[in-house]
PDB file of C-alpha atoms and ligand atoms in Angstrom:
ATOM      1  CA  UNK A   1     -28.689  13.641  20.347  1.00 46.00           C
ATOM      2  CA  UNK A   2     -27.134  15.571  17.451  1.00 51.00           C
ATOM      3  CA  UNK A   3     -26.916  14.060  14.005  1.00 53.00           C
ATOM      4  CA  UNK A   4     -23.093  14.360  14.117  1.00 59.00           C
ATOM      5  CA  UNK A   5     -22.887  11.973  17.053  1.00 89.00           C
ATOM      6  CA  UNK A   6     -24.474   9.137  15.076  1.00 97.00           C
ATOM      7  CA  UNK A   7     -21.842   6.690  13.771  1.00 98.00           C
ATOM      8  CA  UNK A   8     -22.539   6.235  10.052  1.00 98.00           C
ATOM      9  CA  UNK A   9     -21.765   2.833   8.560  1.00 98.00           C
ATOM     10  CA  UNK A  10     -21.881   2.677   4.752  1.00 98.00           C
ATOM     11  CA  UNK A  11     -22.695  -0.735   3.331  1.00 98.00           C
ATOM     12  CA  UNK A  12     -21.390  -0.583  -0.254  1.00 98.00           C
ATOM     13  CA  UNK A  13     -23.238  -2.462  -3.014  1.00 98.00           C
ATOM     14  CA  UNK A  14     -25.281  -4.938  -0.949  1.00 98.00           C
ATOM     15  CA  UNK A  15     -27.267  -5.616  -4.142  1.00 97.00           C
ATOM     16  CA  UNK A  16     -24.137  -6.534  -6.148  1.00 98.00           C
ATOM     17  CA  UNK A  17     -21.668  -7.937  -3.607  1.00 98.00           C
ATOM     18  CA  UNK A  18     -24.237  -9.560  -1.347  1.00 96.00           C
ATOM     19  CA  UNK A  19     -23.856 -13.259  -2.160  1.00 95.00           C
ATOM     20  CA  UNK A  20     -22.181 -14.317   1.081  1.00 96.00           C
ATOM     21  CA  UNK A  21     -24.249 -12.418   3.666  1.00 96.00           C
ATOM     22  CA  UNK A  22     -21.392 -10.036   4.414  1.00 98.00           C
ATOM     23  CA  UNK A  23     -23.976  -7.263   4.920  1.00 98.00           C
ATOM     24  CA  UNK A  24     -24.217  -8.769   8.400  1.00 98.00           C
ATOM     25  CA  UNK A  25     -20.920  -7.049   9.192  1.00 98.00           C
ATOM     26  CA  UNK A  26     -22.601  -3.633   9.005  1.00 98.00           C
ATOM     27  CA  UNK A  27     -25.417  -4.862  11.258  1.00 98.00           C
ATOM     28  CA  UNK A  28     -22.924  -6.190  13.818  1.00 98.00           C
ATOM     29  CA  UNK A  29     -21.027  -2.881  13.891  1.00 98.00           C
ATOM     30  CA  UNK A  30     -24.240  -0.909  14.406  1.00 98.00           C
ATOM     31  CA  UNK A  31     -25.577  -3.283  17.038  1.00 98.00           C
ATOM     32  CA  UNK A  32     -22.362  -3.366  19.075  1.00 98.00           C
ATOM     33  CA  UNK A  33     -22.459   0.441  19.175  1.00 98.00           C
ATOM     34  CA  UNK A  34     -26.156   0.594  20.127  1.00 98.00           C
ATOM     35  CA  UNK A  35     -25.666  -1.955  22.920  1.00 97.00           C
ATOM     36  CA  UNK A  36     -23.155   0.535  24.356  1.00 97.00           C
ATOM     37  CA  UNK A  37     -25.607   3.412  24.059  1.00 96.00           C
ATOM     38  CA  UNK A  38     -23.907   4.904  20.986  1.00 97.00           C
ATOM     39  CA  UNK A  39     -26.329   5.726  18.140  1.00 98.00           C
ATOM     40  CA  UNK A  40     -25.464   4.153  14.810  1.00 98.00           C
ATOM     41  CA  UNK A  41     -26.932   4.166  11.321  1.00 98.00           C
ATOM     42  CA  UNK A  42     -26.377   1.632   8.533  1.00 98.00           C
ATOM     43  CA  UNK A  43     -26.526   3.289   5.107  1.00 98.00           C
ATOM     44  CA  UNK A  44     -26.985   0.736   2.319  1.00 98.00           C
ATOM     45  CA  UNK A  45     -25.533   2.145  -0.918  1.00 98.00           C
ATOM     46  CA  UNK A  46     -26.943   0.284  -3.902  1.00 98.00           C
ATOM     47  CA  UNK A  47     -25.620   0.337  -7.477  1.00 98.00           C
ATOM     48  CA  UNK A  48     -27.951   3.169  -8.604  1.00 97.00           C
ATOM     49  CA  UNK A  49     -26.850   5.464  -5.767  1.00 95.00           C
ATOM     50  CA  UNK A  50     -23.796   7.683  -5.360  1.00 95.00           C
ATOM     51  CA  UNK A  51     -21.998   6.770  -2.153  1.00 97.00           C
ATOM     52  CA  UNK A  52     -21.821   9.291   0.700  1.00 98.00           C
ATOM     53  CA  UNK A  53     -18.237  10.359   1.314  1.00 98.00           C
ATOM     54  CA  UNK A  54     -18.386  11.355   4.979  1.00 97.00           C
ATOM     55  CA  UNK A  55     -19.223   8.051   6.670  1.00 98.00           C
ATOM     56  CA  UNK A  56     -17.269   6.753   9.668  1.00 98.00           C
ATOM     57  CA  UNK A  57     -16.754   3.270   8.280  1.00 98.00           C
ATOM     58  CA  UNK A  58     -17.252   1.565   4.893  1.00 98.00           C
ATOM     59  CA  UNK A  59     -18.113  -2.115   4.546  1.00 98.00           C
ATOM     60  CA  UNK A  60     -17.945  -4.114   1.311  1.00 98.00           C
ATOM     61  CA  UNK A  61     -18.530  -7.842   0.818  1.00 98.00           C
ATOM     62  CA  UNK A  62     -17.981 -10.816  -1.458  1.00 98.00           C
ATOM     63  CA  UNK A  63     -19.525 -11.884  -4.752  1.00 97.00           C
ATOM     64  CA  UNK A  64     -18.978 -13.429  -8.168  1.00 96.00           C
ATOM     65  CA  UNK A  65     -16.474 -12.403 -10.865  1.00 94.00           C
ATOM     66  CA  UNK A  66     -19.019 -10.421 -12.939  1.00 95.00           C
ATOM     67  CA  UNK A  67     -20.206  -8.594  -9.831  1.00 97.00           C
ATOM     68  CA  UNK A  68     -16.592  -7.701  -9.035  1.00 96.00           C
ATOM     69  CA  UNK A  69     -16.006  -6.219 -12.488  1.00 96.00           C
ATOM     70  CA  UNK A  70     -19.142  -4.084 -12.067  1.00 97.00           C
ATOM     71  CA  UNK A  71     -18.048  -3.014  -8.577  1.00 98.00           C
ATOM     72  CA  UNK A  72     -14.651  -1.784  -9.789  1.00 98.00           C
ATOM     73  CA  UNK A  73     -16.254   0.414 -12.450  1.00 98.00           C
ATOM     74  CA  UNK A  74     -18.768   1.744  -9.922  1.00 98.00           C
ATOM     75  CA  UNK A  75     -15.952   2.620  -7.510  1.00 98.00           C
ATOM     76  CA  UNK A  76     -13.619   4.305 -10.005  1.00 98.00           C
ATOM     77  CA  UNK A  77     -16.513   6.378 -11.326  1.00 98.00           C
ATOM     78  CA  UNK A  78     -16.653   8.020  -7.859  1.00 98.00           C
ATOM     79  CA  UNK A  79     -13.253   9.650  -7.191  1.00 98.00           C
ATOM     80  CA  UNK A  80     -14.474  11.291  -3.968  1.00 98.00           C
ATOM     81  CA  UNK A  81     -15.484   7.865  -2.675  1.00 98.00           C
ATOM     82  CA  UNK A  82     -12.029   6.475  -3.517  1.00 98.00           C
ATOM     83  CA  UNK A  83     -10.439   9.294  -1.526  1.00 98.00           C
ATOM     84  CA  UNK A  84     -12.749   8.526   1.404  1.00 98.00           C
ATOM     85  CA  UNK A  85     -11.843   4.833   1.209  1.00 98.00           C
ATOM     86  CA  UNK A  86      -8.149   5.717   1.447  1.00 97.00           C
ATOM     87  CA  UNK A  87      -8.557   7.654   4.678  1.00 96.00           C
ATOM     88  CA  UNK A  88     -11.597   6.194   6.451  1.00 98.00           C
ATOM     89  CA  UNK A  89     -11.940   2.824   8.191  1.00 98.00           C
ATOM     90  CA  UNK A  90     -12.824   0.091   5.671  1.00 98.00           C
ATOM     91  CA  UNK A  91     -13.768  -3.563   6.112  1.00 99.00           C
ATOM     92  CA  UNK A  92     -13.466  -5.463   2.822  1.00 98.00           C
ATOM     93  CA  UNK A  93     -14.308  -9.153   2.497  1.00 98.00           C
ATOM     94  CA  UNK A  94     -13.128 -11.508  -0.262  1.00 98.00           C
ATOM     95  CA  UNK A  95     -14.301 -10.016  -3.603  1.00 98.00           C
ATOM     96  CA  UNK A  96     -14.613  -6.688  -1.778  1.00 98.00           C
ATOM     97  CA  UNK A  97     -10.933  -6.899  -0.820  1.00 98.00           C
ATOM     98  CA  UNK A  98      -9.886  -8.013  -4.313  1.00 98.00           C
ATOM     99  CA  UNK A  99     -11.658  -5.097  -6.051  1.00 98.00           C
ATOM    100  CA  UNK A 100      -9.895  -2.586  -3.777  1.00 98.00           C
ATOM    101  CA  UNK A 101      -6.521  -3.990  -4.853  1.00 98.00           C
ATOM    102  CA  UNK A 102      -4.466  -3.065  -7.942  1.00 98.00           C
ATOM    103  CA  UNK A 103      -5.759  -5.890 -10.139  1.00 98.00           C
ATOM    104  CA  UNK A 104      -7.360  -9.320 -10.012  1.00 98.00           C
ATOM    105  CA  UNK A 105      -7.828 -12.240 -12.374  1.00 97.00           C
ATOM    106  CA  UNK A 106     -11.256 -13.725 -13.019  1.00 93.00           C
ATOM    107  CA  UNK A 107     -11.719 -17.505 -13.099  1.00 89.00           C
ATOM    108  CA  UNK A 108     -10.852 -17.476 -16.837  1.00 90.00           C
ATOM    109  CA  UNK A 109      -7.470 -15.909 -16.031  1.00 92.00           C
ATOM    110  CA  UNK A 110      -8.403 -12.488 -17.484  1.00 95.00           C
ATOM    111  CA  UNK A 111      -6.872  -9.590 -15.621  1.00 97.00           C
ATOM    112  CA  UNK A 112      -9.263  -6.879 -14.370  1.00 96.00           C
ATOM    113  CA  UNK A 113      -7.933  -3.557 -13.047  1.00 97.00           C
ATOM    114  CA  UNK A 114      -8.904  -2.802  -9.435  1.00 98.00           C
ATOM    115  CA  UNK A 115      -9.616   0.443  -7.594  1.00 98.00           C
ATOM    116  CA  UNK A 116      -6.031   0.627  -6.179  1.00 98.00           C
ATOM    117  CA  UNK A 117      -7.071   1.509  -2.640  1.00 98.00           C
ATOM    118  CA  UNK A 118      -5.134  -1.448  -1.197  1.00 98.00           C
ATOM    119  CA  UNK A 119      -1.598  -2.581  -2.075  1.00 98.00           C
ATOM    120  CA  UNK A 120      -2.426  -6.100  -3.248  1.00 98.00           C
ATOM    121  CA  UNK A 121      -3.064  -8.175  -6.374  1.00 98.00           C
ATOM    122  CA  UNK A 122      -5.032 -11.387  -6.880  1.00 98.00           C
ATOM    123  CA  UNK A 123      -4.422 -14.241  -9.300  1.00 98.00           C
ATOM    124  CA  UNK A 124      -6.911 -16.990 -10.019  1.00 96.00           C
ATOM    125  CA  UNK A 125      -5.977 -20.322  -8.431  1.00 92.00           C
ATOM    126  CA  UNK A 126      -6.592 -23.731 -10.030  1.00 89.00           C
ATOM    127  CA  UNK A 127      -8.404 -24.975  -6.930  1.00 92.00           C
ATOM    128  CA  UNK A 128     -11.323 -23.330  -5.168  1.00 95.00           C
ATOM    129  CA  UNK A 129     -10.848 -22.933  -1.411  1.00 96.00           C
ATOM    130  CA  UNK A 130     -14.084 -23.807   0.368  1.00 96.00           C
ATOM    131  CA  UNK A 131     -14.471 -24.400   4.097  1.00 95.00           C
ATOM    132  CA  UNK A 132     -13.733 -23.235   7.605  1.00 96.00           C
ATOM    133  CA  UNK A 133     -10.716 -21.034   8.299  1.00 97.00           C
ATOM    134  CA  UNK A 134      -8.854 -20.325  11.520  1.00 97.00           C
ATOM    135  CA  UNK A 135      -6.163 -17.656  11.664  1.00 98.00           C
ATOM    136  CA  UNK A 136      -4.123 -15.928  14.331  1.00 98.00           C
ATOM    137  CA  UNK A 137      -4.574 -12.181  13.951  1.00 98.00           C
ATOM    138  CA  UNK A 138      -1.443 -10.054  13.554  1.00 97.00           C
ATOM    139  CA  UNK A 139      -3.004  -7.491  15.928  1.00 97.00           C
ATOM    140  CA  UNK A 140      -2.636  -8.664  19.520  1.00 95.00           C
ATOM    141  CA  UNK A 141      -5.979  -7.214  20.642  1.00 95.00           C
ATOM    142  CA  UNK A 142      -7.938  -9.464  18.300  1.00 98.00           C
ATOM    143  CA  UNK A 143      -8.677 -13.079  19.266  1.00 97.00           C
ATOM    144  CA  UNK A 144      -8.051 -16.019  16.919  1.00 97.00           C
ATOM    145  CA  UNK A 145     -10.134 -15.448  13.794  1.00 98.00           C
ATOM    146  CA  UNK A 146     -12.733 -17.925  12.589  1.00 97.00           C
ATOM    147  CA  UNK A 147     -14.668 -17.743   9.341  1.00 97.00           C
ATOM    148  CA  UNK A 148     -15.740 -19.498   6.180  1.00 97.00           C
ATOM    149  CA  UNK A 149     -14.011 -19.112   2.818  1.00 98.00           C
ATOM    150  CA  UNK A 150     -15.280 -19.733  -0.712  1.00 97.00           C
ATOM    151  CA  UNK A 151     -12.973 -18.335  -3.409  1.00 97.00           C
ATOM    152  CA  UNK A 152     -10.387 -19.180  -6.019  1.00 96.00           C
ATOM    153  CA  UNK A 153      -8.310 -16.016  -5.679  1.00 97.00           C
ATOM    154  CA  UNK A 154      -4.723 -16.070  -4.411  1.00 97.00           C
ATOM    155  CA  UNK A 155      -3.854 -12.687  -3.011  1.00 98.00           C
ATOM    156  CA  UNK A 156      -0.340 -11.297  -2.938  1.00 98.00           C
ATOM    157  CA  UNK A 157       0.368  -8.299  -0.711  1.00 98.00           C
ATOM    158  CA  UNK A 158       2.726  -5.459  -1.632  1.00 96.00           C
ATOM    159  CA  UNK A 159       6.179  -5.522  -0.051  1.00 94.00           C
ATOM    160  CA  UNK A 160       5.240  -3.230   2.847  1.00 90.00           C
ATOM    161  CA  UNK A 161       1.731  -4.562   3.455  1.00 94.00           C
ATOM    162  CA  UNK A 162       0.866  -6.563   6.583  1.00 98.00           C
ATOM    163  CA  UNK A 163      -1.525  -9.516   6.489  1.00 98.00           C
ATOM    164  CA  UNK A 164      -4.506  -9.579   8.850  1.00 98.00           C
ATOM    165  CA  UNK A 165      -3.767 -13.107   9.973  1.00 98.00           C
ATOM    166  CA  UNK A 166      -1.561 -16.208   9.869  1.00 98.00           C
ATOM    167  CA  UNK A 167      -3.640 -19.139   8.700  1.00 97.00           C
ATOM    168  CA  UNK A 168      -3.838 -22.216  10.956  1.00 96.00           C
ATOM    169  CA  UNK A 169      -6.642 -23.978   9.082  1.00 96.00           C
ATOM    170  CA  UNK A 170      -7.772 -23.242   5.517  1.00 96.00           C
ATOM    171  CA  UNK A 171      -6.292 -21.222   2.646  1.00 97.00           C
ATOM    172  CA  UNK A 172      -6.844 -17.451   2.997  1.00 98.00           C
ATOM    173  CA  UNK A 173      -4.494 -15.530   0.706  1.00 98.00           C
ATOM    174  CA  UNK A 174      -2.909 -18.834  -0.366  1.00 97.00           C
ATOM    175  CA  UNK A 175       0.559 -18.290   1.151  1.00 97.00           C
ATOM    176  CA  UNK A 176      -0.160 -19.028   4.811  1.00 98.00           C
ATOM    177  CA  UNK A 177      -1.576 -15.580   5.493  1.00 98.00           C
ATOM    178  CA  UNK A 178      -5.044 -14.090   5.326  1.00 98.00           C
ATOM    179  CA  UNK A 179      -6.158 -10.657   4.236  1.00 98.00           C
ATOM    180  CA  UNK A 180      -4.486  -7.341   4.805  1.00 98.00           C
ATOM    181  CA  UNK A 181      -4.250  -4.863   7.674  1.00 98.00           C
ATOM    182  CA  UNK A 182      -3.405  -1.210   7.074  1.00 98.00           C
ATOM    183  CA  UNK A 183      -3.749   1.896   9.232  1.00 97.00           C
ATOM    184  CA  UNK A 184      -7.359   2.286   8.094  1.00 97.00           C
ATOM    185  CA  UNK A 185      -8.402  -0.945   6.371  1.00 98.00           C
ATOM    186  CA  UNK A 186      -9.095  -4.546   7.267  1.00 98.00           C
ATOM    187  CA  UNK A 187      -9.294  -7.017   4.373  1.00 98.00           C
ATOM    188  CA  UNK A 188     -10.015 -10.714   4.745  1.00 98.00           C
ATOM    189  CA  UNK A 189     -11.227 -13.821   2.938  1.00 98.00           C
ATOM    190  CA  UNK A 190     -13.424 -14.728   5.914  1.00 98.00           C
ATOM    191  CA  UNK A 191     -17.185 -14.784   5.577  1.00 98.00           C
ATOM    192  CA  UNK A 192     -19.422 -15.749   8.456  1.00 96.00           C
ATOM    193  CA  UNK A 193     -20.138 -12.794   8.616  1.00 98.00           C
ATOM    194  CA  UNK A 194     -16.623 -12.311   9.934  1.00 98.00           C
ATOM    195  CA  UNK A 195     -17.614  -9.666  12.516  1.00 98.00           C
ATOM    196  CA  UNK A 196     -20.406 -11.855  13.896  1.00 96.00           C
ATOM    197  CA  UNK A 197     -17.905 -14.671  14.332  1.00 96.00           C
ATOM    198  CA  UNK A 198     -15.172 -12.405  15.720  1.00 97.00           C
ATOM    199  CA  UNK A 199     -16.454  -9.753  18.139  1.00 97.00           C
ATOM    200  CA  UNK A 200     -12.943  -8.608  19.039  1.00 97.00           C
ATOM    201  CA  UNK A 201     -12.323  -7.821  15.348  1.00 98.00           C
ATOM    202  CA  UNK A 202     -15.636  -5.916  15.268  1.00 98.00           C
ATOM    203  CA  UNK A 203     -14.524  -3.852  18.262  1.00 98.00           C
ATOM    204  CA  UNK A 204     -11.096  -3.291  16.674  1.00 98.00           C
ATOM    205  CA  UNK A 205     -12.824  -1.818  13.587  1.00 98.00           C
ATOM    206  CA  UNK A 206     -15.149   0.271  15.764  1.00 98.00           C
ATOM    207  CA  UNK A 207     -12.316   1.588  17.916  1.00 98.00           C
ATOM    208  CA  UNK A 208     -10.450   2.786  14.845  1.00 98.00           C
ATOM    209  CA  UNK A 209     -13.602   4.148  13.165  1.00 98.00           C
ATOM    210  CA  UNK A 210     -14.797   6.119  16.179  1.00 97.00           C
ATOM    211  CA  UNK A 211     -11.497   6.930  17.879  1.00 96.00           C
ATOM    212  CA  UNK A 212     -13.209   5.910  21.127  1.00 94.00           C
ATOM    213  CA  UNK A 213     -12.189   3.381  23.767  1.00 93.00           C
ATOM    214  CA  UNK A 214     -15.263   1.177  23.921  1.00 96.00           C
ATOM    215  CA  UNK A 215     -16.387  -0.535  27.134  1.00 95.00           C
ATOM    216  CA  UNK A 216     -16.431  -4.355  27.300  1.00 93.00           C
ATOM    217  CA  UNK A 217     -19.597  -5.957  25.998  1.00 95.00           C
ATOM    218  CA  UNK A 218     -21.003  -9.286  27.165  1.00 90.00           C
ATOM    219  CA  UNK A 219     -23.194 -10.899  24.517  1.00 91.00           C
ATOM    220  CA  UNK A 220     -24.935 -14.147  25.592  1.00 90.00           C
ATOM    221  CA  UNK A 221     -23.750 -17.325  23.796  1.00 92.00           C
ATOM    222  CA  UNK A 222     -20.975 -15.495  21.928  1.00 91.00           C
ATOM    223  CA  UNK A 223     -18.179 -17.565  23.482  1.00 91.00           C
ATOM    224  CA  UNK A 224     -20.084 -20.830  22.957  1.00 94.00           C
ATOM    225  CA  UNK A 225     -20.623 -20.011  19.278  1.00 93.00           C
ATOM    226  CA  UNK A 226     -16.914 -19.295  18.838  1.00 93.00           C
ATOM    227  CA  UNK A 227     -15.957 -22.588  20.502  1.00 93.00           C
ATOM    228  CA  UNK A 228     -18.312 -24.454  18.203  1.00 93.00           C
ATOM    229  CA  UNK A 229     -16.820 -22.863  15.080  1.00 94.00           C
ATOM    230  CA  UNK A 230     -13.261 -23.485  16.215  1.00 93.00           C
ATOM    231  CA  UNK A 231     -14.099 -27.157  16.934  1.00 92.00           C
ATOM    232  CA  UNK A 232     -15.730 -27.533  13.505  1.00 90.00           C
ATOM    233  CA  UNK A 233     -12.718 -25.974  11.815  1.00 92.00           C
ATOM    234  CA  UNK A 234     -10.346 -28.541  13.306  1.00 86.00           C
ATOM    235  CA  UNK A 235     -12.071 -31.163  11.130  1.00 86.00           C
ATOM    236  CA  UNK A 236     -10.609 -29.431   8.068  1.00 79.00           C
ATOM    237  CA  UNK A 237      -6.978 -30.455   7.582  1.00 64.00           C
ATOM    238  CA  UNK A 238      -4.510 -27.536   7.913  1.00 54.00           C
ATOM    239  CA  UNK A 239      -4.232 -25.459   4.729  1.00 50.00           C
ATOM    240  CA  UNK A 240      -6.011 -28.062   2.601  1.00 47.00           C
ATOM    241  CA  UNK A 241      -9.602 -28.978   1.895  1.00 44.00           C
ATOM    242  CA  UNK A 242      -9.614 -27.131  -1.427  1.00 47.00           C
ATOM    243  CA  UNK A 243     -11.407 -28.682  -4.318  1.00 46.00           C
ATOM    244  CA  UNK A 244     -11.605 -27.995  -8.018  1.00 38.00           C
ATOM    245  CA  UNK A 245     -14.009 -25.175  -8.991  1.00 35.00           C
TER     246      UNK A 245
HETATM  247  N1  LIG B   1     -14.918 -14.335  -7.171  1.00 90.44           N
HETATM  248  C1  LIG B   1     -13.870 -14.270  -6.208  1.00 90.44           C
HETATM  249  C2  LIG B   1     -13.055 -15.541  -6.071  1.00 90.44           C
HETATM  250  O1  LIG B   1     -13.552 -16.608  -6.338  1.00 90.44           O
HETATM  251  C3  LIG B   1     -14.445 -13.839  -4.865  1.00 90.44           C
HETATM  252  C4  LIG B   1     -15.365 -14.845  -4.236  1.00 90.44           C
HETATM  253  C5  LIG B   1     -15.974 -14.361  -2.949  1.00 90.44           C
HETATM  254  O2  LIG B   1     -16.201 -13.174  -2.767  1.00 90.44           O
HETATM  255  N2  LIG B   1     -16.298 -15.281  -2.065  1.00 90.44           N
HETATM  256  O3  LIG B   1     -11.902 -15.454  -5.677  1.00 90.44           O
END
């Protein structure tokens, strides 16, 4: 097996944006490849390290306001990484999505410039959205999304940007949509980790990252776990359940 045939999954700043276990998304991507006989490598890129710029997919997760401010500086200090993030498959969750946008507000209402990889901005809401989320994905190949949100950001997409989902339960971006979907990026407010909860989204990311049609994969108990999460989510009233931070 040549080194080039290994799918390289960069996990950006697990030590800074690691509060919500979103590193699990990188593990899910690697494992779903390995179960299909495709070699995969997760490359954790911590704050002291320069990020590799030739990975097949980049994953970045959620965290607190101070961690986000650090992450933006770390990203903009690496122009070659920013270029890679514009052209390579990216999965960005919550704070990770916000920092890739044009700007965001912290919980004190102070505006922080983002890395401008994604066409979106985030204001700070008065209420914190905490709880289960269900959303229909705007891509027809991806099953209904389930996840868990914990944020106060309200995200507004640029005029030509497409959301990842239409929210059925929970808050997401705050306007009835969740996240963003571009030709090479998936952004979402869903933790879980979102790819563990949503295998069809994991395969969507992998298909785009590898350019390969991937065979079906049967993972025991996957469907039962999804049913359980969807049942739990119905206990949260549609687009409510937020509480003060
Ligand atoms: N600090 C951000 C917010 O509250 C992101 C939180 C998160 O990543 N879960 O909106």
